XYZ file of C-alpha atoms in Angstrom:
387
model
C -16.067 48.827 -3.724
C -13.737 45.409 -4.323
C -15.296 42.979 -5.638
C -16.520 40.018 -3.941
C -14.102 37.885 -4.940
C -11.171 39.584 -3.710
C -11.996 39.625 -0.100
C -14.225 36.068 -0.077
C -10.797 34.664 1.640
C -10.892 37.042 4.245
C -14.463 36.713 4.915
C -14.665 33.079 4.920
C -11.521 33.308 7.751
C -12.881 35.523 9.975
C -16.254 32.992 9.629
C -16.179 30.468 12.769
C -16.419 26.907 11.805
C -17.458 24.428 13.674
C -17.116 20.688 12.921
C -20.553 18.632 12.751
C -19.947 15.388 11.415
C -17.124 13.029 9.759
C -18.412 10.412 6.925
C -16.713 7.773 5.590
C -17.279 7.675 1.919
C -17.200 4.520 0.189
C -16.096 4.257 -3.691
C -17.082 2.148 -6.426
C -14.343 0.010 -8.235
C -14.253 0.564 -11.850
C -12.179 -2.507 -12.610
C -9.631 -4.721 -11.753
C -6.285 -3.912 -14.259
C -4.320 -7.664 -12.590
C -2.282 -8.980 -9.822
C 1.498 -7.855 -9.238
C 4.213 -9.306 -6.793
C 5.705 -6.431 -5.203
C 9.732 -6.970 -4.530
C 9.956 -6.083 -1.033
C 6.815 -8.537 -0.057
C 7.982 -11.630 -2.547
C 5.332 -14.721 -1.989
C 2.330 -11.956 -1.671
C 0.208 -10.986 -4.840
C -2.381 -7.997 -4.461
C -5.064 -7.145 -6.763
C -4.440 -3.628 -8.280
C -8.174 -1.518 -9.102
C -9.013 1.364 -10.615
C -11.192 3.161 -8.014
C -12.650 1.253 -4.684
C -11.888 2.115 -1.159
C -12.938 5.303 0.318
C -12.145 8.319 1.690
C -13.288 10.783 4.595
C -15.466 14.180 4.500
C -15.399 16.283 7.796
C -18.336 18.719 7.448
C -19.100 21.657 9.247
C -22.087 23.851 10.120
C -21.173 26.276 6.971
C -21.701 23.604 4.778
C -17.750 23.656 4.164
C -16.594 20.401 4.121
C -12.801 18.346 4.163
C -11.840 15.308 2.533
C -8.671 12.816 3.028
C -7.960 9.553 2.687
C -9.406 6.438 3.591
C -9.078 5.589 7.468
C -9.798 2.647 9.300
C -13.294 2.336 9.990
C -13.177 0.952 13.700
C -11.602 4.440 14.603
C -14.267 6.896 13.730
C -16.323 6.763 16.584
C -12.725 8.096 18.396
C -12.737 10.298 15.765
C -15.593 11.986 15.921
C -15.662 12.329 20.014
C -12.271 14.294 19.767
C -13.113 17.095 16.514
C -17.220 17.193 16.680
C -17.901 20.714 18.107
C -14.440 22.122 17.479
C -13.098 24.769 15.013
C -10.656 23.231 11.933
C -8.355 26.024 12.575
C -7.503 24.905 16.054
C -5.581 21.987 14.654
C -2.425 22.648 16.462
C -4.793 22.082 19.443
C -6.414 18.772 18.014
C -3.037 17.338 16.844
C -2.102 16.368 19.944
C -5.067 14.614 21.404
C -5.741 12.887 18.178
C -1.908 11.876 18.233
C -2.572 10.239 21.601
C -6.010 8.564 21.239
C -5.774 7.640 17.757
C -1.945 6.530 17.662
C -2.523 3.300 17.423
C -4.176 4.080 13.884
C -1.476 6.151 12.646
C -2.791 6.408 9.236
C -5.996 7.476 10.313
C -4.427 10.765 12.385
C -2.926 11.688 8.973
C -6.248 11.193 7.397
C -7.926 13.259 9.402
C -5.494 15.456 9.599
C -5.308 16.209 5.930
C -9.120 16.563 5.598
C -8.872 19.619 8.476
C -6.300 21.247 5.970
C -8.250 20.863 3.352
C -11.201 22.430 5.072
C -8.823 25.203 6.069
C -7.659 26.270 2.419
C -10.966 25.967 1.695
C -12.133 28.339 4.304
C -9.372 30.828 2.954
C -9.583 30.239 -0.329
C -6.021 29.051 -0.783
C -4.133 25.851 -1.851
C -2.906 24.408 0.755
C 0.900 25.033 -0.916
C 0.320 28.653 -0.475
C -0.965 28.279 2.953
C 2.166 26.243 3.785
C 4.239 28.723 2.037
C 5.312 28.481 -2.078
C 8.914 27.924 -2.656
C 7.720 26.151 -6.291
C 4.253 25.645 -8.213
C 5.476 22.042 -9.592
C 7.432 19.295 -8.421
C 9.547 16.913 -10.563
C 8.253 13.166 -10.203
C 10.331 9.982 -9.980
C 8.372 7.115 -10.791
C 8.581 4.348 -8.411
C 8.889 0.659 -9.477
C 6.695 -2.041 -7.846
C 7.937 -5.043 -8.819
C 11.532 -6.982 -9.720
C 10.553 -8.047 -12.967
C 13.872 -8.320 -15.313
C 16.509 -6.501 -16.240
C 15.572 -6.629 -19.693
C 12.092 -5.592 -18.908
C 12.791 -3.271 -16.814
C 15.290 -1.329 -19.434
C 12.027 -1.383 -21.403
C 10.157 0.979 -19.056
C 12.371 3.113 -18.444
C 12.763 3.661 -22.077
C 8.906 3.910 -22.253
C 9.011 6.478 -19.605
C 11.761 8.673 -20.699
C 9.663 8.993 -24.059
C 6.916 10.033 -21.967
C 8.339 12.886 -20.199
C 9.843 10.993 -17.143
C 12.555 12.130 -15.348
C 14.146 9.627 -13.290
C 12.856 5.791 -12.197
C 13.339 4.082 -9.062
C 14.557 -0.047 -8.942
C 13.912 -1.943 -6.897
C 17.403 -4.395 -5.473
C 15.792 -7.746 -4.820
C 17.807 -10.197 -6.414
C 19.560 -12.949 -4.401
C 22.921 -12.183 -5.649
C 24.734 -8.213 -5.455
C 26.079 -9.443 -9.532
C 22.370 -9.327 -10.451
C 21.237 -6.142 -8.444
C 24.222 -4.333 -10.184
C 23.275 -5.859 -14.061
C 20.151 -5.026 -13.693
C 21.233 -1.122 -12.959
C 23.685 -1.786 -15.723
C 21.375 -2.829 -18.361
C 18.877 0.251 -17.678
C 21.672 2.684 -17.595
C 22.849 1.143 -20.856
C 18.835 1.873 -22.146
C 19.153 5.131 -21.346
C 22.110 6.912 -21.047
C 23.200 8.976 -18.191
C 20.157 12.006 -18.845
C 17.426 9.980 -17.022
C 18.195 9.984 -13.063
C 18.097 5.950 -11.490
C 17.359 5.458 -8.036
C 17.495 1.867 -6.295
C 15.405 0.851 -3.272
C 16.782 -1.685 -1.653
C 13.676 -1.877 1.500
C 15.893 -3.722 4.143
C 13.692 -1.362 6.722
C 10.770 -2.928 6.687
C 10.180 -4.883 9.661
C 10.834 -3.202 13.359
C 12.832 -6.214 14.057
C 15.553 -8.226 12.164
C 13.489 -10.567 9.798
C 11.437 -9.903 6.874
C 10.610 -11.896 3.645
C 13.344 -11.962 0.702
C 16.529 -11.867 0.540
C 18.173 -9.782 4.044
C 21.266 -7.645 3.694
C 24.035 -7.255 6.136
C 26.744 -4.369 6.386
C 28.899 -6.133 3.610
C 26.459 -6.501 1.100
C 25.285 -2.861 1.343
C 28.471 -0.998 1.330
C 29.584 -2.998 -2.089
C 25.979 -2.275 -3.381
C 26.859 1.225 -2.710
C 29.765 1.688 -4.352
C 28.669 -0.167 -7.608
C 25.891 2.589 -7.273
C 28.077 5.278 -7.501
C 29.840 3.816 -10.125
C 26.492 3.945 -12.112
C 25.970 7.336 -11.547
C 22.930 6.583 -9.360
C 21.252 9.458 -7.616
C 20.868 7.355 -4.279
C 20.401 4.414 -2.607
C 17.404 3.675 -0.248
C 17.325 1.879 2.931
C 19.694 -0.848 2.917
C 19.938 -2.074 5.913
C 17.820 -2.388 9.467
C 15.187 0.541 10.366
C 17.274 1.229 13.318
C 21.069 0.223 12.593
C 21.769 4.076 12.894
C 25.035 3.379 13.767
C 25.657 1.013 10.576
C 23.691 3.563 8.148
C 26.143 6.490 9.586
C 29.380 4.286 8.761
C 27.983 3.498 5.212
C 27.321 7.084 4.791
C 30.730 8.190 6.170
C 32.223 5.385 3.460
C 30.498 6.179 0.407
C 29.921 9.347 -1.852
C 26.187 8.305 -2.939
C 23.928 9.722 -0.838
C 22.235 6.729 1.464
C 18.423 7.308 1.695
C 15.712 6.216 3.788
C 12.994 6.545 6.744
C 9.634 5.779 4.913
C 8.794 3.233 7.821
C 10.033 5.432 11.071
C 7.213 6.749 13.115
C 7.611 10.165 15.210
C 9.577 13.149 15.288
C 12.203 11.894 18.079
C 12.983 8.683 15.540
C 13.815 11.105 12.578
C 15.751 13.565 15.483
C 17.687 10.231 16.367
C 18.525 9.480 12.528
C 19.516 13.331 12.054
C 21.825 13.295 15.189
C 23.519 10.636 13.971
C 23.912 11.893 10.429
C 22.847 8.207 9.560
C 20.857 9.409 6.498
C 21.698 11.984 3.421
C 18.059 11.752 2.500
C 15.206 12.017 4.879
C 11.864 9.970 3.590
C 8.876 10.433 5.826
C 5.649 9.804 4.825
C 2.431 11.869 5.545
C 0.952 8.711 5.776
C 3.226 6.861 8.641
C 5.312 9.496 10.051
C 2.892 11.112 12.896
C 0.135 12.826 11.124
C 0.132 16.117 8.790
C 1.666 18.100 11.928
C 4.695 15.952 12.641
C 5.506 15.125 9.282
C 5.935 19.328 9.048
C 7.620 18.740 12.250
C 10.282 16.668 10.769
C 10.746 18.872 7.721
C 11.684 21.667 9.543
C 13.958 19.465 11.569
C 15.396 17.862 8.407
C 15.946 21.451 6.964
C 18.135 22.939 10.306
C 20.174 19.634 9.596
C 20.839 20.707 5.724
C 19.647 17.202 4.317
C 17.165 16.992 1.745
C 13.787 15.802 2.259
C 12.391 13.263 -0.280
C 9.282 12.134 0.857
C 7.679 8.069 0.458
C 4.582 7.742 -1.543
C 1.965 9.166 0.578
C -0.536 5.853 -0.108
C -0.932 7.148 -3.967
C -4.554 9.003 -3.965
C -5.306 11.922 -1.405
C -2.092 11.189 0.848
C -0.182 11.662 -2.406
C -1.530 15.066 -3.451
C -1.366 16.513 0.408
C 2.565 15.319 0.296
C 2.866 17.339 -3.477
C 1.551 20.482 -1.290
C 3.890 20.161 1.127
C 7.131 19.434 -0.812
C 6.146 22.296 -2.901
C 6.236 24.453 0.111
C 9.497 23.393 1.185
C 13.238 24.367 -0.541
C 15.031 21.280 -0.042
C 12.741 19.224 -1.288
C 13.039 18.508 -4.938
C 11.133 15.069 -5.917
C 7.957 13.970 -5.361
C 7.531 9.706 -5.121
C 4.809 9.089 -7.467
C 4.475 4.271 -7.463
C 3.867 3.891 -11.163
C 4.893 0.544 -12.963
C 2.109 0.256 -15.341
C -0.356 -0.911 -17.143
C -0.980 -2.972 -13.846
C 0.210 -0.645 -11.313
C -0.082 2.998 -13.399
C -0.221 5.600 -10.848
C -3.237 7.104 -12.736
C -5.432 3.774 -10.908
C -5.102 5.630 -8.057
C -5.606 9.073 -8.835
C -8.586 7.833 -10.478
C -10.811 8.574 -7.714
C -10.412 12.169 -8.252
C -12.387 14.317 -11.363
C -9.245 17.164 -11.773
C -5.742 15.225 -10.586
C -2.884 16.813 -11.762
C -1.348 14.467 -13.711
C 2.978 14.423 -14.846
C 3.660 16.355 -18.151
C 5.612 15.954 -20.901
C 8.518 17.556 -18.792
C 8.303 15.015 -16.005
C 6.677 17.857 -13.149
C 3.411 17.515 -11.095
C 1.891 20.964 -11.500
C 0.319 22.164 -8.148
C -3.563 22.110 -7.925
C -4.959 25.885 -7.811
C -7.950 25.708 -6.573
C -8.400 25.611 -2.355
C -7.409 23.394 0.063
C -6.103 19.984 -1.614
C -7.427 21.806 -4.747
C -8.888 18.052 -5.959
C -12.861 16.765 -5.885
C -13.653 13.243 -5.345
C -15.045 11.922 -8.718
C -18.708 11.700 -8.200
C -18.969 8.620 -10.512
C -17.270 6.889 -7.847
C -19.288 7.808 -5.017
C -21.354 4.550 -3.598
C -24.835 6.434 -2.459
């Protein structure tokens, strides 16, 4: 007879769920670790915290339940009306109606979303990787700057992270003048030599329109940014102009040899289809977070994949989003690095993973190592939890 651990998955499949209630669970902040000016929002200082906010449970009547991250309070009535009474594994069939009645909270569908996945590889007793299909088990990690600071400063932490295990870091291109974008490249390839990848972000895609805060790039200014890149050996450059100058990103791309980067703020699987059509983009960055819940942001992998580009996620909001986006690049072959916003002490990416007891957290070799146990494979820490 096996034993009851080798065919638990299959029984707890061929179980029926049914959803009975979604929570919102609120957190406890442990502390505040400072304020921090991030470079693509200059004038505006947040409050970085370890722990706070909150994050969702879907439960069900065999006392399985799903979490995800926080979602927007004022939706959960919506919520609940449109997944109460239905089975988790019917998500294809609840994707769509949550896409429409929700989309105004976009966030919130990939909230939701996430929690029903994580309800399903619990269910089956599989990470959701494996679910989604294992092409890897870890994922190398870039660590994302936050804020301009200086380029002496800045050679600092890179230093600091290469000792540490890090791979490659991400700048951020914020200065007034292209002279002082391109020193301070200069000065942290100088720090450390040409075995630690650089990427710069230069975020001219915020804003759906033409205006944002800081300084605003036109055509000129990003095609000599470009090629001062590639003369710095930099592994790519991010968004550097307009969200939807398609037609400028595609000459740019046709110009230059680095690889231009970008999408983290497009919305949908016919925007991504538009930027692929185009060839606008070497690098595709949705997030799980923004791009139209957990379905379309498969959606536009597989899309991304027929159209041989590689697929480089954005941040995924840093807690639960994050971790759900580690499953799914490590499902996918053309996706090699996983986004993880760390400038610390202030902004340390382990602030927000603090909210979970067991996050995997980057080893000495610069990799995320895949969670093993089911679903998002990751508890809440119950420290946290606000009764």
């Amino acid at each position: 007879m096996p034993h009851l651990d080798s065919v638990l998955p299959q029984m707890r499949s061929a179980i029926p769920l049914k959803i009975t209630d979604i929570r919102i669970v609120k957190l406890r902040v442990v502390r505040e670790t400072g304020d921090m000016e991030a470079a693509w929002n200059p004038g505006t200082v947040s409050t970085h915290r370890i722990g706070g906010g909150s994050v969702i449970e879907i439960q069900t009547d065999q006392g399985l339940s799903g979490i995800g991250p926080e979602m927007d309070a004022a939706w959960l009535e919506a919520a609940k009306s449109r997944l109460i009474g239905n089975d988790p594994f019917n998500i294809e069939q609840m994707a769509g109606p949550l896409r429409y009645y929700l989309g105004g909270s976009p966030r919130t569908v990939s909230a939701l979303e996430i929690a029903l996945w994580d309800l399903i590889g619990k269910a089956t007793g599989q990470p959701l990787y494996k679910l989604w299909g294992a092409d890897k088990d870890r994922v190398r990690a870039y660590a994302s700057m936050i804020q301009l600071s200086t380029p002496e400063e800045r050679a600092q932490m890179a230093v600091q992270l290469k000792s540490q295990g890090w791979k490659a870091i991400k700048l951020r291109a914020h200065y007034p003048t292209l002279k002082e974008d391109v020193q301070l490249v200069e000065t942290v390839r100088k720090a450390v030599g040409d075995d630690m990848e650089i990427m710069v972000d230069a975020n001219q895609a915020q804003s759906f329109g033409t205006w944002q805060p800081g300084v605003m790039w036109d055509f000129r200014r990003a095609l000599e940014t470009a090629q001062e890149l590639e003369r710095l050996n930099c592994l790519w450059l991010e968004e550097p102009r307009l969200r939807y100058a398609f037609d400028e990103l595609a000459e740019l791309s046709r110009l230059v040899g680095i690889p231009i980067a970008g999408g983290e703020n497009n919305r949908g699987v016919h925007e991504y289809r538009w930027i692929l059509e185009q060839n606008a983009l070497s690098i595709i960055q949705p997030d799980i977070m923004v791009a139209d819940g957990v379905t379309g942001f498969r959606e536009i992998a597989t899309l991304t994949q027929a159209h041989h580009k590689k697929l480089i996620p954005h941040h995924g909001g840093g807690n639960l989003g994050t971790i759900a986006q580690l499953h799914a690049i490590a499902s996918w072959p053309h996706a090699p690095w996983i986004e993880i916003l760390h400038d610390p002490p202030i902004a340390a990416y382990t602030n927000g993973f603090a909210i979970m007891g067991n996050a995997p957290l980057v080893d000495k070799d610069g990799y995320l190592n895949l969670p093993q146990s089911p679903g998002l494979g990751v508890e809440i820490n119950k420290d946290l939890i606000i009764a």
